[in-house]
C-alpha positions as a printed Julia matrix, in Angstrom:
544×3 Matrix{Float64}:
  90.62  -31.96  -55.67
  91.85  -28.71  -57.18
  94.52  -29.01  -59.81
  97.87  -27.47  -59.04
  98.58  -25.96  -62.41
 102.21  -25.15  -63.12
 101.59  -24.62  -66.84
 104.75  -26.49  -67.67
 102.15  -28.91  -68.9
 104.31  -30.86  -71.26
 106.26  -32.32  -68.34
 103.42  -32.89  -65.86
 100.45  -34.03  -67.92
 100.42  -37.63  -66.53
 100.11  -36.35  -62.95
  97.41  -33.89  -63.97
  95.52  -36.62  -65.78
  95.63  -38.88  -62.72
  94.28  -36.06  -60.58
  91.53  -35.47  -63.1
  90.55  -39.14  -63.02
  90.23  -38.95  -59.24
  88.11  -35.82  -59.6
  85.85  -37.51  -62.15
  85.32  -40.45  -59.78
  84.37  -38.12  -56.95
  82.03  -36.04  -59.07
  80.33  -39.11  -60.49
  79.19  -39.99  -56.97
  77.58  -36.6   -56.36
  74.31  -37.75  -57.96
  71.91  -34.85  -58.18
  74.28  -32.32  -56.56
  75.29  -28.97  -57.91
  77.83  -30.33  -60.39
  75.41  -32.82  -61.89
  73.07  -29.95  -62.71
  75.55  -27.25  -63.61
  77.4   -28.96  -66.46
  74.49  -28.19  -68.79
  74.97  -24.46  -68.41
  76.86  -22.68  -71.17
  80.59  -22.21  -71.1
  81.88  -18.66  -71.6
  85.1   -17.35  -73.18
  86.14  -13.69  -73.12
  89.05  -12.7   -75.36
  90.23   -9.19  -74.52
  92.74   -7.33  -76.67
  94.71   -4.25  -75.65
  94.33   -0.94  -77.57
  92.43   -2.49  -80.48
  90.46    0.15  -82.37
  87.61   -0.32  -84.8
  87.38    3.18  -86.3
  90.77    3.08  -88.05
  90.76   -0.5   -89.32
  91.8    -2.51  -86.31
  89.81   -5.57  -87.37
  91.38   -5.72  -90.85
  94.17   -8.2   -89.96
  91.78  -10.45  -87.99
  90.21  -12.44  -90.83
  89.91  -15.7   -88.91
  88.46  -13.94  -85.88
  85.83  -12.19  -87.99
  84.88  -15.47  -89.63
  84.89  -17.65  -86.51
  83.2   -15.21  -84.11
  81.66  -12.3   -86.03
  80.24  -14.22  -88.97
  79.18  -17.06  -86.66
  77.27  -14.69  -84.36
  76.62  -11.0   -83.8
  78.8    -7.91  -84.27
  77.99   -4.7   -82.4
  78.7    -1.55  -84.37
  78.1     0.72  -81.35
  80.18   -0.82  -78.58
  81.92    1.63  -76.25
  84.2     1.75  -73.23
  83.42    3.64  -70.04
  86.9     5.16  -70.1
  89.49    5.08  -72.93
  92.45    3.9   -70.86
  93.63    0.4   -69.98
  93.23    0.12  -66.22
  89.99    2.08  -65.7
  88.44    0.24  -68.64
  89.53   -3.2   -67.41
  88.19   -2.35  -63.96
  84.85   -1.49  -65.6
  84.83   -4.83  -67.42
  85.52   -6.79  -64.24
  83.14   -4.9   -61.97
  80.41   -3.83  -64.39
  80.78   -0.33  -62.93
  81.54    3.11  -64.26
  84.87    4.62  -63.11
  83.16    6.98  -60.65
  81.97    3.88  -58.79
  85.04    1.61  -58.95
  87.41    4.61  -58.45
  90.16    3.43  -60.79
  91.11    6.64  -62.6
  94.39    5.86  -64.38
  97.15    3.27  -64.82
  99.06    4.07  -61.62
  98.88    2.68  -58.11
  97.99    6.18  -56.95
  95.14    6.09  -59.46
  93.88    2.91  -57.74
  95.09    0.54  -60.47
  95.38   -2.87  -58.78
  96.0    -1.11  -55.47
  95.34   -2.54  -52.03
  92.23   -0.36  -51.87
  90.97   -1.83  -55.17
  91.64   -5.33  -53.9
  89.79   -4.69  -50.67
  86.78   -2.9   -52.14
  86.18   -4.42  -55.58
  88.0    -7.68  -56.35
  85.69   -9.94  -54.35
  82.68   -8.55  -56.27
  83.92   -8.93  -59.84
  81.85  -11.03  -62.18
  84.41  -13.91  -62.26
  84.25  -14.08  -58.45
  80.46  -14.31  -58.65
  80.65  -16.95  -61.39
  82.87  -19.12  -59.21
  81.16  -18.57  -55.87
  77.51  -18.45  -56.89
  77.22  -20.31  -60.18
  79.7   -23.16  -59.79
  81.89  -22.15  -62.74
  85.53  -23.17  -62.96
  87.49  -20.08  -63.95
  90.71  -19.5   -65.87
  92.6   -16.26  -66.49
  95.62  -15.78  -68.75
  97.29  -12.54  -69.79
  97.28   -8.88  -68.83
  95.1    -8.16  -65.81
  95.56   -4.59  -64.51
  98.61   -2.45  -65.33
 100.04   -2.45  -61.8
  99.32   -6.1   -61.04
 102.34   -7.71  -59.41
 103.69   -4.46  -57.95
 105.37   -5.02  -54.59
 103.01   -2.49  -52.98
 100.01   -4.41  -54.33
 100.93   -7.83  -52.97
 103.38   -8.84  -55.69
 102.78  -11.75  -58.03
 101.82  -13.81  -54.99
  98.45  -12.06  -54.93
  95.79  -14.07  -56.75
  92.46  -12.23  -56.91
  89.4   -14.08  -55.62
  87.35  -15.83  -58.24
  90.02  -17.65  -60.2
  90.72  -21.38  -60.08
  93.62  -21.04  -62.5
  95.58  -17.82  -62.63
  98.27  -16.87  -65.15
  98.74  -13.1   -65.03
 101.33  -10.82  -66.57
 103.3    -8.76  -64.11
 102.47   -5.1   -64.86
 102.0    -3.79  -68.42
 102.04   -5.3   -71.9
 105.14   -7.1   -73.11
 105.86   -9.84  -75.62
 109.24  -11.11  -74.35
 111.26  -10.88  -71.12
 108.34  -10.8   -68.73
 107.2   -12.49  -65.53
 103.96  -14.39  -65.09
 102.17  -15.13  -61.85
 101.18  -18.78  -62.19
  98.77  -19.38  -59.34
 100.82  -16.96  -57.24
 104.29  -18.2   -58.18
 106.64  -16.22  -60.39
 107.49  -17.75  -63.76
 110.1   -15.81  -65.72
 110.27  -15.81  -69.5
 113.04  -14.73  -71.84
 113.3   -13.93  -75.54
 113.07  -17.35  -77.22
 110.15  -17.2   -79.64
 109.36  -20.91  -79.41
 108.95  -20.72  -75.61
 108.33  -17.12  -74.66
 106.29  -15.13  -77.18
 103.45  -14.09  -74.89
 100.51  -14.27  -77.29
 101.46  -17.84  -78.19
 102.11  -18.74  -74.54
  98.6   -17.56  -73.69
  97.17  -19.61  -76.56
  98.97  -22.76  -75.43
  97.95  -22.32  -71.8
  94.35  -21.83  -72.88
  94.44  -25.04  -74.88
  95.9   -26.9   -71.93
  93.16  -25.61  -69.67
  90.54  -26.84  -72.14
  92.26  -30.21  -72.24
  92.57  -30.76  -68.48
  89.63  -28.9   -66.95
  86.71  -30.74  -65.42
  83.99  -31.78  -67.83
  81.47  -31.74  -64.98
  81.37  -28.0   -64.43
  80.78  -25.14  -66.85
  83.84  -22.95  -67.34
  84.67  -19.31  -67.81
  87.92  -18.52  -69.58
  89.35  -15.01  -69.96
  92.31  -14.57  -72.27
  93.79  -11.08  -72.28
  96.41  -10.56  -74.97
  99.08   -7.83  -74.96
  98.47   -7.12  -78.65
  98.22   -4.65  -80.23
  99.64   -2.57  -77.34
 103.18   -1.2   -77.57
 106.0    -2.27  -77.83
 104.34   -3.84  -80.91
 106.66   -6.85  -81.16
 105.42   -9.2   -83.88
 106.11  -12.92  -84.08
 109.05  -13.65  -86.42
 106.87  -15.11  -89.17
 104.79  -11.92  -89.32
 107.48   -9.26  -89.17
 107.37   -8.74  -92.95
 103.6    -8.38  -93.17
 101.82   -5.17  -94.21
 105.0    -3.51  -95.45
 103.05   -1.18  -97.72
 100.32   -0.37  -95.2
  99.88    3.14  -93.83
  97.58    4.6   -91.2
  94.29    5.48  -92.91
  94.04    9.02  -94.25
  90.47    9.57  -93.09
  88.99   13.11  -93.18
  90.12   13.74  -89.59
  93.71   12.6   -90.25
  96.29   15.38  -89.79
  93.54   17.99  -89.45
  93.6    20.83  -86.97
  90.88   20.48  -84.29
  90.27   24.21  -84.14
  86.91   24.01  -82.35
  87.96   21.45  -79.74
  89.42   21.42  -76.24
  92.73   23.26  -75.91
  94.73   20.02  -75.73
  93.52   19.11  -79.21
  93.99   22.64  -80.51
  97.66   22.66  -79.46
  98.54   19.81  -81.84
 100.78   20.83  -84.75
  99.08   20.74  -88.15
 100.39   19.56  -90.47
 102.36   17.02  -88.49
 106.08   16.78  -89.03
 107.29   14.2   -91.53
 109.03   12.34  -88.71
 105.76   12.08  -86.74
 103.89   10.77  -89.78
 106.61    8.2   -90.48
 106.59    7.15  -86.84
 102.85    6.65  -86.68
 102.75    4.79  -90.01
 105.45    2.46  -88.74
 103.57    1.95  -85.48
 100.37    1.24  -87.41
 102.08   -1.56  -89.36
 103.63   -3.02  -86.22
 100.29   -3.02  -84.42
  98.65   -4.94  -87.25
 101.49   -7.48  -87.29
 100.98   -8.3   -83.61
  97.31   -8.98  -84.34
  98.1   -11.87  -86.67
  99.14  -13.91  -83.62
  95.89  -12.94  -81.9
  94.07  -14.26  -84.96
  95.93  -17.54  -84.56
  95.02  -17.67  -80.86
  91.32  -17.25  -81.62
  91.44  -19.95  -84.27
  93.19  -22.4   -81.91
  90.66  -21.86  -79.12
  87.62  -22.18  -81.4
  88.96  -25.29  -83.11
  89.82  -26.91  -79.77
  86.32  -26.26  -78.48
  84.93  -27.72  -81.69
  87.18  -30.79  -81.42
  86.01  -31.38  -77.87
  82.35  -31.04  -78.84
  81.93  -27.96  -76.64
  81.68  -25.18  -79.2
  77.89  -25.29  -79.59
  77.46  -24.78  -75.83
  80.01  -21.96  -75.5
  79.6   -18.2   -75.75
  82.72  -16.5   -77.1
  83.16  -12.72  -76.68
  85.88  -10.76  -78.48
  86.55   -7.12  -77.63
  89.14   -4.52  -76.55
  89.8    -2.34  -73.5
  89.85    0.88  -75.58
  90.36    2.19  -79.09
  93.35    4.06  -80.49
  94.36    6.91  -82.76
  97.22    7.4   -85.21
  97.21   10.95  -86.54
  93.58   11.93  -86.02
  93.36   15.69  -85.36
  97.17   15.66  -85.66
  97.59   13.66  -82.45
 100.37   11.13  -83.17
  99.58    8.09  -80.99
  97.43    7.41  -77.95
  93.91    6.57  -76.74
  92.77    9.04  -74.04
  90.45   11.31  -76.0
  86.67   11.44  -76.16
  86.34   10.75  -79.89
  84.99    7.64  -81.62
  88.43    6.32  -82.52
  89.35    6.07  -78.81
  86.07    5.13  -77.12
  84.47    2.77  -79.68
  85.74   -0.8   -79.75
  85.1    -4.08  -81.57
  82.61   -6.44  -79.97
  81.68   -9.78  -81.5
  79.83  -12.65  -79.8
  78.91  -16.15  -80.87
  77.09  -18.74  -78.82
  73.95  -20.82  -78.26
  70.83  -19.37  -79.89
  72.7   -16.43  -81.43
  71.9   -16.39  -85.13
  74.92  -16.02  -87.42
  75.79  -13.01  -89.59
  74.02  -10.45  -87.42
  74.98   -6.82  -86.95
  73.42   -4.82  -84.15
  73.37   -1.04  -83.84
  72.19   -1.21  -80.23
  74.32    0.82  -77.82
  76.4    -1.41  -75.53
  79.28   -0.62  -73.19
  82.0    -2.58  -71.48
  80.15   -2.16  -68.17
  77.58   -4.5   -69.77
  79.99   -7.41  -70.26
  79.87   -8.61  -66.65
  76.07   -8.38  -66.36
  75.66  -10.22  -69.68
  78.0   -13.01  -68.65
  76.27  -13.36  -65.27
  72.92  -13.48  -67.08
  74.19  -16.27  -69.31
  75.24  -18.16  -66.17
  71.76  -17.79  -64.7
  72.57  -15.19  -62.03
  70.34  -12.2   -61.27
  72.22   -9.0   -62.18
  69.79   -6.93  -60.11
  71.23   -8.54  -56.98
  74.63   -7.03  -57.76
  75.88   -3.44  -57.56
  76.73   -3.36  -61.27
  75.91   -0.28  -63.34
  75.67   -2.11  -66.65
  72.88   -4.15  -68.23
  72.75   -7.6   -69.74
  72.6    -7.43  -73.52
  71.76  -11.13  -73.77
  68.17  -10.19  -74.84
  69.64   -8.0   -77.61
  71.57  -10.99  -78.95
  68.29  -12.92  -78.96
  66.64  -10.22  -81.13
  64.96   -8.12  -78.45
  64.31   -4.61  -79.76
  63.94   -2.75  -76.46
  67.16   -1.24  -75.17
  68.8     1.85  -73.67
  69.6     5.03  -75.57
  72.69    6.37  -73.81
  75.81    5.55  -71.81
  78.43    7.47  -69.84
  82.07    7.91  -70.83
  84.38    9.54  -68.28
  88.09   10.18  -68.04
  90.33   11.95  -65.52
  93.36   13.55  -67.17
  96.93   13.11  -66.02
  99.77   15.59  -66.05
 103.16   16.09  -64.5
 103.82   18.77  -61.89
 107.05   19.62  -63.7
 107.55   20.6   -67.32
 107.98   17.77  -69.78
 111.52   17.89  -71.24
 110.03   17.13  -74.66
 107.72   20.11  -74.39
 108.98   22.76  -71.93
 107.01   25.58  -73.55
 103.68   24.24  -72.28
 104.92   24.14  -68.71
 103.75   21.7   -66.02
 100.43   19.89  -66.16
 100.89   17.95  -69.4
 102.04   14.4   -70.13
 102.54   11.88  -72.94
 104.43   14.47  -74.99
 106.13   13.89  -78.33
 109.42   15.52  -79.39
 107.63   18.05  -81.62
 105.77   19.32  -78.54
 102.44   17.61  -79.02
 101.07   16.34  -75.72
  98.38   13.66  -75.54
  97.2    14.31  -71.99
  96.96   16.97  -69.28
  95.44   17.55  -65.86
  92.46   19.35  -67.35
  91.89   16.73  -70.04
  89.17   15.6   -67.63
  85.8    15.09  -69.23
  82.51   13.24  -69.1
  80.25   12.45  -72.05
  76.79   11.18  -72.78
  76.99    8.98  -75.85
  73.51    8.62  -77.35
  72.36    6.14  -79.98
  68.62    6.1   -80.63
  66.38    5.81  -83.72
  66.15    9.6   -83.87
  69.63   10.57  -82.66
  73.29    9.59  -82.87
  74.94   12.18  -80.67
  77.79   12.84  -78.31
  77.62   15.49  -75.6
  80.77   16.16  -73.52
  81.77   18.57  -70.78
  85.27   19.22  -69.52
  85.8    19.62  -65.8
  87.74   22.86  -65.91
  87.07   26.51  -65.19
  85.7    27.02  -68.67
  83.42   23.93  -68.66
  84.3    23.51  -72.32
  81.56   21.68  -74.22
  81.8    19.5   -77.31
  78.74   18.21  -79.15
  78.72   16.04  -82.29
  76.02   14.79  -84.59
  77.74   11.53  -85.44
  75.26   10.64  -88.19
  75.97   13.81  -90.16
  79.59   14.1   -89.01
  81.04   10.61  -88.41
  84.61   11.94  -88.19
  83.61   14.54  -85.57
  85.09   17.42  -87.52
  82.58   20.05  -86.35
  81.73   20.85  -82.74
  78.11   22.08  -82.84
  77.87   23.13  -79.17
  77.33   26.77  -80.14
  74.41   26.05  -82.45
  72.26   23.34  -80.85
  70.13   25.47  -78.57
  69.77   26.04  -74.85
  66.99   23.49  -74.31
  69.11   20.67  -75.71
  72.14   21.72  -73.66
  70.18   21.82  -70.43
  68.67   18.4   -71.02
  72.04   16.86  -71.88
  73.72   18.59  -68.96
  71.04   17.19  -66.66
  71.41   13.7   -68.09
  75.18   13.87  -67.79
  74.99   14.8   -64.11
  72.45   12.03  -63.53
  74.84    9.47  -65.01
  77.87   10.86  -63.2
  76.08   10.43  -59.88
  74.39    7.11  -60.68
  75.06    3.75  -59.07
  73.66    0.33  -59.88
  70.11    0.37  -61.21
  69.98    4.18  -61.27
  72.51    4.03  -64.13
  69.9     2.28  -66.27
  67.24    5.01  -66.19
  65.8     6.38  -69.47
  67.98    8.69  -71.54
  67.02   11.96  -73.2
  65.96   10.23  -76.42
  63.99    7.51  -74.64
  60.21    8.2   -74.78
  60.04    7.58  -71.02
  62.47   10.42  -70.25
  61.06   13.23  -68.11
  62.91   16.52  -67.81
  62.08   19.02  -65.13
  64.47   22.0   -64.95
  63.51   22.44  -61.29
  65.31   19.16  -60.58
  68.67   20.43  -61.79
  71.42   19.53  -59.36
  71.99   22.39  -56.93
  75.42   21.02  -56.05
  76.43   21.52  -59.69
  74.82   24.91  -60.13
  78.22   26.55  -60.71
  78.75   24.19  -63.59
  75.43   24.93  -65.26
  75.8    28.7   -64.8
  79.32   28.54  -66.21
  78.01   26.49  -69.11
  75.37   29.13  -69.84
  77.96   31.91  -69.7
  80.24   30.02  -72.07
  77.53   29.63  -74.68
  76.23   33.2   -74.62
């Protein structure tokens, strides 16, 4: 009795309604079956934005979202992504795994983004697939999935991943007009008419239609993945004049030379050219303008749930796939670096038994979203291969929690010189005309991000011949201006190096072991990884 959703709802609602009435009749005769029991379980909504920061004011335009989700529930001030790039991060959200376990390393097919290998190895084990198969949830997806979704070498738009009853996915990367959607495996092309085609609004309307026509006899999971505020930063017409006097924030790390950082940061031009500053200020305004439509989308979904009497039994998550920077350490625009502005994201949740107006400093990561949602649905996370943990107890005021997470990124570069920056030669990418490059082959790093009562630290190693190390005391240095790797002491470095290698080799429950600042942590130098001995010896040489 599955609905055939074309999402040209305005013209086919009578037929859909008739089908629903048939479904209701069938379900009413199931007595004490699975559906009769499952409807009491909470509904779950996940709203995922694209490139939305928190460190440089990304939540400022989202007043309705902050009121309807943040103020009505809990806001996490220490929410992080496992990798600060769209496709690896989204893969971590879906699988609950760190990148070294799901093997999506960048936004290309070759980097395993929506590839056949990803589909074969991971898609059947995502948390939406488990919700549908094991918990009886009806599932709905609308928006950007993975950057290479719809590619001809990945099954085209005909491919619908397992786990979704209703599937409306954007072909490839973020757009606002002139795009193609896969609607349950059939291509639906859109043009440039705002009233019919503006993608954020289309996603809002499709979400409302799902809420209107879904079964009331099963719990539902709805994931809405907006293009905003990702480039090309196309605002809705009514918002194109907003924030005309806004500039990117001039925080202490804005347009400052990162002299003690990895070479890619050190090569940035300081001060930036006037044209770069104008460009990033303009981009900053455009990004904020696109978010006003996201704010409208959130309001529409919350109000529709309230109208239907379902809001009190629905968890609503709001977050982003990574952060963003505009001028920090003189890097014009991107999101691939290890610093707070790129790896820390907004996370707000409201739902049953979550007290309003809470702020939590507990350390959560996007690998925890899947486990938390499965926990809400009543599934045992320990029976999965997920690396993350359910933070449902944290939202219910539990005080016991982890002290560290892993952040990892594999850099990209071209094997030929970038025309915008020929002087740096091959191996760089994402270059601006004034020869500032945002990525490179050896921009490959892994970090332990620690938040504990006695420590707020970041320890990072680069996977290069130098094994360059960056360490920050984020409490004393929130803008990460000073790399203290040379001054922290050998004992600290060895412990953090050991913990980093533990996390980089972890899988499933072994990713949840105590961190360095957890009282249960035991460090034995004799257990240092022999396979990484070159790395530790190189680290010691570097710091002598």
